[in-house]
Tab-separated table of C-alpha atoms in Angstrom:
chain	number	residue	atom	x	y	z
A	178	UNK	CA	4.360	3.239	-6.129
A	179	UNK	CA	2.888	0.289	-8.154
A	180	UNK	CA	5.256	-0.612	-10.455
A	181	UNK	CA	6.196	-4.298	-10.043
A	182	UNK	CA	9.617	-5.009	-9.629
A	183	UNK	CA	12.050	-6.504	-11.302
A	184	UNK	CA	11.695	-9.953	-9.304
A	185	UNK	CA	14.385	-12.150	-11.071
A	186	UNK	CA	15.173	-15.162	-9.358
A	187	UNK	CA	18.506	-14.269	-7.624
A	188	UNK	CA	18.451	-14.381	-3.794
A	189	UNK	CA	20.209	-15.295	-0.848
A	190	UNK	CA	22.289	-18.895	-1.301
A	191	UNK	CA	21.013	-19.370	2.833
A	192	UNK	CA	17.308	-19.055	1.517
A	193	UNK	CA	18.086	-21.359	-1.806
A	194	UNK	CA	20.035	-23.866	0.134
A	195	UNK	CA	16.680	-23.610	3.258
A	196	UNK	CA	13.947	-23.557	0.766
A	197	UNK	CA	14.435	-24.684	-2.254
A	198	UNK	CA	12.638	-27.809	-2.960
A	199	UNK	CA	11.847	-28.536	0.994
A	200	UNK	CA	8.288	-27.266	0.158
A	201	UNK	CA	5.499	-27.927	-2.302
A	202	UNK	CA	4.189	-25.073	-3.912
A	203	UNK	CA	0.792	-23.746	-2.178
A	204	UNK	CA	-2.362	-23.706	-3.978
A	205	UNK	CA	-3.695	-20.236	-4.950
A	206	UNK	CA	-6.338	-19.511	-2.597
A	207	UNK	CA	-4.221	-20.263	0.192
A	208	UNK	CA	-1.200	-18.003	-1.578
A	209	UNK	CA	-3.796	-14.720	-2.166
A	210	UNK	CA	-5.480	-15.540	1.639
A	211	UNK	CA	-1.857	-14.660	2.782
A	212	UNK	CA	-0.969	-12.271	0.843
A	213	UNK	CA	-3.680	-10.628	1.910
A	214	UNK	CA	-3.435	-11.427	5.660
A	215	UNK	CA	-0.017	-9.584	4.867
A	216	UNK	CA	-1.700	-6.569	3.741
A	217	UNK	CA	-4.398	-6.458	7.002
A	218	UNK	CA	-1.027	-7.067	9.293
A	219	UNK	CA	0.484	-4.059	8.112
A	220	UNK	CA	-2.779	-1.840	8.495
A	221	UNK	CA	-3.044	-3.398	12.132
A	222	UNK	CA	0.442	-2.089	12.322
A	223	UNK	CA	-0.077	1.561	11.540
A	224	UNK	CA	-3.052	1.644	13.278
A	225	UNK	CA	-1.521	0.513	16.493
A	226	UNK	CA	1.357	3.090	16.009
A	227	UNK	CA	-1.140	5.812	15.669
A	228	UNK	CA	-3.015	5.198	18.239
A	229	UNK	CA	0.712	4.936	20.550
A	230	UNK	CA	1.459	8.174	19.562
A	231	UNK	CA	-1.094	9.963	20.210
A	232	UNK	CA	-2.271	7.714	23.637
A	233	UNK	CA	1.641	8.963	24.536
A	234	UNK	CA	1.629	11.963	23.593
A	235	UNK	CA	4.643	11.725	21.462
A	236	UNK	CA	2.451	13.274	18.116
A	237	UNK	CA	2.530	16.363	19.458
A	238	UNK	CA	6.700	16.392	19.821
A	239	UNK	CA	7.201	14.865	16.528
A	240	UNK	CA	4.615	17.914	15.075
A	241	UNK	CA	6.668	20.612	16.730
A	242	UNK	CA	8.965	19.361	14.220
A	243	UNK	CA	6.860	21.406	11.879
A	244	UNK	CA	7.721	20.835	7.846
A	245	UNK	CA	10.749	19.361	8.333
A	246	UNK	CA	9.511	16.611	10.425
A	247	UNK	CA	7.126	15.815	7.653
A	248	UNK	CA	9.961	16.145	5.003
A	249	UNK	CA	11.854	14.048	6.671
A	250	UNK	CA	9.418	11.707	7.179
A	251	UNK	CA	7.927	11.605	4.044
A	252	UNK	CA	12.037	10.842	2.294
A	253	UNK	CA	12.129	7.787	4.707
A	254	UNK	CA	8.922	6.505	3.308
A	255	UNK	CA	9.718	6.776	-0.170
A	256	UNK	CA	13.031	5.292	0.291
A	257	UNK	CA	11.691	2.273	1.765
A	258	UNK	CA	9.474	1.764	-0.761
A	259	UNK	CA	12.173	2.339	-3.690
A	260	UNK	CA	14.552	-0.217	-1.831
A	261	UNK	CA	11.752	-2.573	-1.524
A	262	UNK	CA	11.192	-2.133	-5.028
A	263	UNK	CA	14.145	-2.219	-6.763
A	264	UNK	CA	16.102	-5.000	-3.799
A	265	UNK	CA	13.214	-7.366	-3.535
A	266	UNK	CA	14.874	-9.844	-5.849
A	267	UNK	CA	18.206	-9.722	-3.703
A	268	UNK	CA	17.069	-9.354	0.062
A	269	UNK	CA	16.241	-12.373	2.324
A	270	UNK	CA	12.291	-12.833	3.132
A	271	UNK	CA	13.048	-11.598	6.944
A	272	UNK	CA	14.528	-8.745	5.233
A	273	UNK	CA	11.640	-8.210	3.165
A	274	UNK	CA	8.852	-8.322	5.654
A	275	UNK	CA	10.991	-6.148	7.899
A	276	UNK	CA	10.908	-3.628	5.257
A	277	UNK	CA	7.008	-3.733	4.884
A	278	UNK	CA	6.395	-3.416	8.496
A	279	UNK	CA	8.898	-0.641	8.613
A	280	UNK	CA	6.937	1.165	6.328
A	281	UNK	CA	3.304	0.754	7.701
A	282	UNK	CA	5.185	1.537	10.873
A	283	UNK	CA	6.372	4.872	9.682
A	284	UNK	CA	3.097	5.334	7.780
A	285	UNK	CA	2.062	5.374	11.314
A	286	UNK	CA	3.155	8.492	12.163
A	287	UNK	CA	0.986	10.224	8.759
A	288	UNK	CA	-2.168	8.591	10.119
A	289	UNK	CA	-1.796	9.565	13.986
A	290	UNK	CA	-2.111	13.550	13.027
A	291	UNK	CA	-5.346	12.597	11.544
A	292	UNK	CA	-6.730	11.164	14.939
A	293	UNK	CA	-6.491	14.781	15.779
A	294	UNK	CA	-8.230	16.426	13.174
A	295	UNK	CA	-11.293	13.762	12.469
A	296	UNK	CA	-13.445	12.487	14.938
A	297	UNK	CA	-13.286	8.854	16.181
A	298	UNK	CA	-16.196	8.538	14.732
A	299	UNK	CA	-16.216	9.773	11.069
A	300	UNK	CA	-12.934	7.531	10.972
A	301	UNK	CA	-14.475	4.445	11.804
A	302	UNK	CA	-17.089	5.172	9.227
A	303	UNK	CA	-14.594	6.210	6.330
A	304	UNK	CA	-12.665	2.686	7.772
A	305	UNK	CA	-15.746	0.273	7.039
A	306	UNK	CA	-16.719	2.688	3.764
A	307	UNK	CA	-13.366	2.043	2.445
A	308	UNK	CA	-13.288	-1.935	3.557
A	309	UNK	CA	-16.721	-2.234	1.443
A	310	UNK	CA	-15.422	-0.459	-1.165
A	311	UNK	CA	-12.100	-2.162	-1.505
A	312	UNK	CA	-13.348	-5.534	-0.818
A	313	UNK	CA	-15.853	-5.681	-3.988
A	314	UNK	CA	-12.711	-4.304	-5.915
A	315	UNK	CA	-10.332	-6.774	-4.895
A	316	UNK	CA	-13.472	-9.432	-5.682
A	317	UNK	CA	-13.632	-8.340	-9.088
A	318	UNK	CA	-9.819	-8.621	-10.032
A	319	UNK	CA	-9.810	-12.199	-8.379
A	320	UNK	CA	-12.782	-13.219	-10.418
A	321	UNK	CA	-13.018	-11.180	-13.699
A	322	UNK	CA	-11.026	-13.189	-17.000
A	323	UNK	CA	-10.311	-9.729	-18.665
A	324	UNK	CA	-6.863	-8.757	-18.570
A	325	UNK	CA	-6.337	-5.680	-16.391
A	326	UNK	CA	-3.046	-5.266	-17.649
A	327	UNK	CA	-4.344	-3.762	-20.637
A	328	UNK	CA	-5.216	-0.866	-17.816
A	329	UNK	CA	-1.945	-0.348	-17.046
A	330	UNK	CA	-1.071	2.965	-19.287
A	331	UNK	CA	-3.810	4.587	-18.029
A	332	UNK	CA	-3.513	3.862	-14.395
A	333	UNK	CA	0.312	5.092	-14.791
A	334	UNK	CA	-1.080	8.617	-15.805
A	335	UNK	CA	-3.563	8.425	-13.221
A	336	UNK	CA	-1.097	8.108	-10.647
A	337	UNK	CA	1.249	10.882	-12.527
A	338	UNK	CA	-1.449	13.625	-12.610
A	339	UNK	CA	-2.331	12.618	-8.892
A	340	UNK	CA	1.271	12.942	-8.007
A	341	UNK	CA	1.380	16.920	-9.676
A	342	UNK	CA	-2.001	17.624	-8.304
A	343	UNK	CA	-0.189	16.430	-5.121
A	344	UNK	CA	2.950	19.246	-5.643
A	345	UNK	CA	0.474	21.822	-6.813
A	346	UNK	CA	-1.851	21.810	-3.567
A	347	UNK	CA	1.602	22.116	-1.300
A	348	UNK	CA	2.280	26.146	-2.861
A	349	UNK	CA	-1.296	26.757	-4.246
A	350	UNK	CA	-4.788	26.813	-2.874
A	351	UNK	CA	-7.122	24.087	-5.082
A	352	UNK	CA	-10.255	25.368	-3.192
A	353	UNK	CA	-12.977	23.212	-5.226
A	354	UNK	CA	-10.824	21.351	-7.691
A	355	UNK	CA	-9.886	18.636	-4.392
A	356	UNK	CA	-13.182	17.509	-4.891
A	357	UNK	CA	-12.015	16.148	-8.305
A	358	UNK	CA	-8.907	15.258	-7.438
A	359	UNK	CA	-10.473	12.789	-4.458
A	360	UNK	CA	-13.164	11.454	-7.338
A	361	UNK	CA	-10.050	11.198	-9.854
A	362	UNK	CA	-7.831	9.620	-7.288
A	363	UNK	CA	-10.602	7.081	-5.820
A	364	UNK	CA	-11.166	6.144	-9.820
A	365	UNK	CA	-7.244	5.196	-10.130
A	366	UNK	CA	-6.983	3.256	-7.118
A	367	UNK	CA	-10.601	1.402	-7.862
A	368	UNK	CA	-8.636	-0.108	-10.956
A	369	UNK	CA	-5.410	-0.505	-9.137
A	370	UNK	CA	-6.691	-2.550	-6.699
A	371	UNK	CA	-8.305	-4.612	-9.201
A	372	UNK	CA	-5.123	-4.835	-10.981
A	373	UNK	CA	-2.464	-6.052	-8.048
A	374	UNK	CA	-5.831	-8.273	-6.525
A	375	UNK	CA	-5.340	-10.097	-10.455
A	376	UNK	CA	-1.493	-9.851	-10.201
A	377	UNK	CA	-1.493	-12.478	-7.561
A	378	UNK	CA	-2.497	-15.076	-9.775
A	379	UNK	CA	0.383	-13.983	-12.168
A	380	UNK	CA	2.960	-13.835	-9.061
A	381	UNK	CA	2.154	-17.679	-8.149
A	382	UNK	CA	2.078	-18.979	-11.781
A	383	UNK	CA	5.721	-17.457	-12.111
A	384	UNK	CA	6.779	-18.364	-8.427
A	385	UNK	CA	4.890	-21.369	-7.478
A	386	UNK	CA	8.465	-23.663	-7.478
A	387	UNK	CA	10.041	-21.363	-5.828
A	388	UNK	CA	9.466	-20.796	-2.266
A	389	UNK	CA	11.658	-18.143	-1.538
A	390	UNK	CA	10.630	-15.727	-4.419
A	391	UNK	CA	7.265	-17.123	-3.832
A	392	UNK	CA	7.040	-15.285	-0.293
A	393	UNK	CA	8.743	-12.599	-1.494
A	394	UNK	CA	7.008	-11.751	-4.330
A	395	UNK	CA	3.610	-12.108	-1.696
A	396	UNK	CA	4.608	-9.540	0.523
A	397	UNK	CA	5.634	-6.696	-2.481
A	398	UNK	CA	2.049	-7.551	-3.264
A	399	UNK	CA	0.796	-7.100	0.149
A	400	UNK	CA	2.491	-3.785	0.143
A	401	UNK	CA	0.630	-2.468	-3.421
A	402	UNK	CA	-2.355	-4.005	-1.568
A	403	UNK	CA	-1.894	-1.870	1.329
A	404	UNK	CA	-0.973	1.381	-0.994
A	405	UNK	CA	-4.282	0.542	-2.174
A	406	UNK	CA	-6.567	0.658	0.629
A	407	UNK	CA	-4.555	3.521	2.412
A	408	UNK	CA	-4.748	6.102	-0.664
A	409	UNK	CA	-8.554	4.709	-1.000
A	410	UNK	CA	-9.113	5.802	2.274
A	411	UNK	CA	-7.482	8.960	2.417
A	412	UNK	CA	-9.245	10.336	-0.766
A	413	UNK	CA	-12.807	9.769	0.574
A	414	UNK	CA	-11.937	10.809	4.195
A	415	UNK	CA	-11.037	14.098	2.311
A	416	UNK	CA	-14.443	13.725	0.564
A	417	UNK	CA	-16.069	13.292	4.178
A	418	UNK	CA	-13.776	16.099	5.222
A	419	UNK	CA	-14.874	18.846	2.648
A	420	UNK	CA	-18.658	18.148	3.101
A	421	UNK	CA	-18.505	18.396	6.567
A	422	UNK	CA	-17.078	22.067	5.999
A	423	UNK	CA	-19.727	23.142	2.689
């Protein structure tokens, strides 16, 4: 879900032949301020899906879907992620931000069920505590000189054990373990986001005379970004969640 690409510098001959050399390379506040402006788009995206769905009462048809709905729509996510992933390198940028909306779009349809089981506002609450949160993270990968890349390893096996936590909990009851799991998972993403906030810098030092790769590169970013602050938010609205029921 975080692994960066392979982003070679093979792309379409109509965005070499447009871009390259018709632009100067953009300083890097003004690169990471739209990177991130990226990110908030695609929130703004899936929260304005959710709140369709559920204003039209189309939720409630696509949950009569039952499992397989969710199957379903959990195989489309994942395979636009992996073709985002692994076709970054070779897709045009149109192609590239289509792909990220399509994603927060579909993501969309995850966050609109949880509109019916949380109130308004507890949401709005777990929103702002997860902007606070993710905002001083992001600060300290843009500022800090340590390498966060030495973190890599162990935010891999963070995400694995998440990920088999994540099978576990679909056939067996965790009961008080979640709690750890949320203060495991909310640990991982704090030095993700850390991590793909300092990767920017990285992406426009390799990028920076190349336009098209340039914006390309931004918006795989923006998506980590956005995996970011959606999984950040999930695990403490669970947190919320399970002290509202103790």
């Amino acid at each position: 879900m975080t692994n960066q690409p392979g982003l070679d510098p093979t792309f379409y001959e109509s965005d070499r032949r447009a871009y390259d050399g018709a632009f100067p390379s953009e300083p890097l506040a003004l690169y990471t301020a739209k990177t991130f402006g990226w990110m908030f788009l695609g929130l703004l995206v899936t929260f304005s899906v959710s709140i369709l769905l559920i204003g039209s009462g189309l939720i409630f048809n696509f949950l009569r879907m039952g499992y397989a709905g969710l199957f379903l729509l959990m195989i489309a996510e994942v395979g636009v992620v992996m073709y985002l992933s692994t076709r970054i390198d070779r897709m045009s940028i149109n192609m590239a931000r289509g792909m990220f909306f399509a994603y927060a779009a579909l993501n969309g349809f995850t966050f609109s069920s949880i509109f019916l089981v949380f109130d308004v506002s507890i949401l709005l609450f777990v929103f702002g505590l997860t902007a606070l949160y993710f905002g001083v993270l992001a600060l300290y990968g843009w500022i800090t000189k340590s390498d966060l890349s030495r973190l890599a390893p162990v935010l891999t096996t963070g995400l694995i054990f998440l990920a088999v936590c994540w099978v576990i909990s679909m056939f067996l009851p965790i009961g008080s373990f979640d709690r750890v799991i949320c203060l495991g998972g909310l640990l991982v993403f704090m030095g993700l986001t850390a991590y793909d906030t300092q990767k920017i810098k990285h992406l426009h030092a390799m990028y920076e005379n190349d336009y098209a790769m340039s914006r390309k590169a931004s918006i795989f970013a923006a998506l980590q970004l956005y995996l970011d602050f959606i999984n950040i938010f999930m695990y403490i609205l669970r947190l919320v969640g399970r002290s509202n029921r103790d």
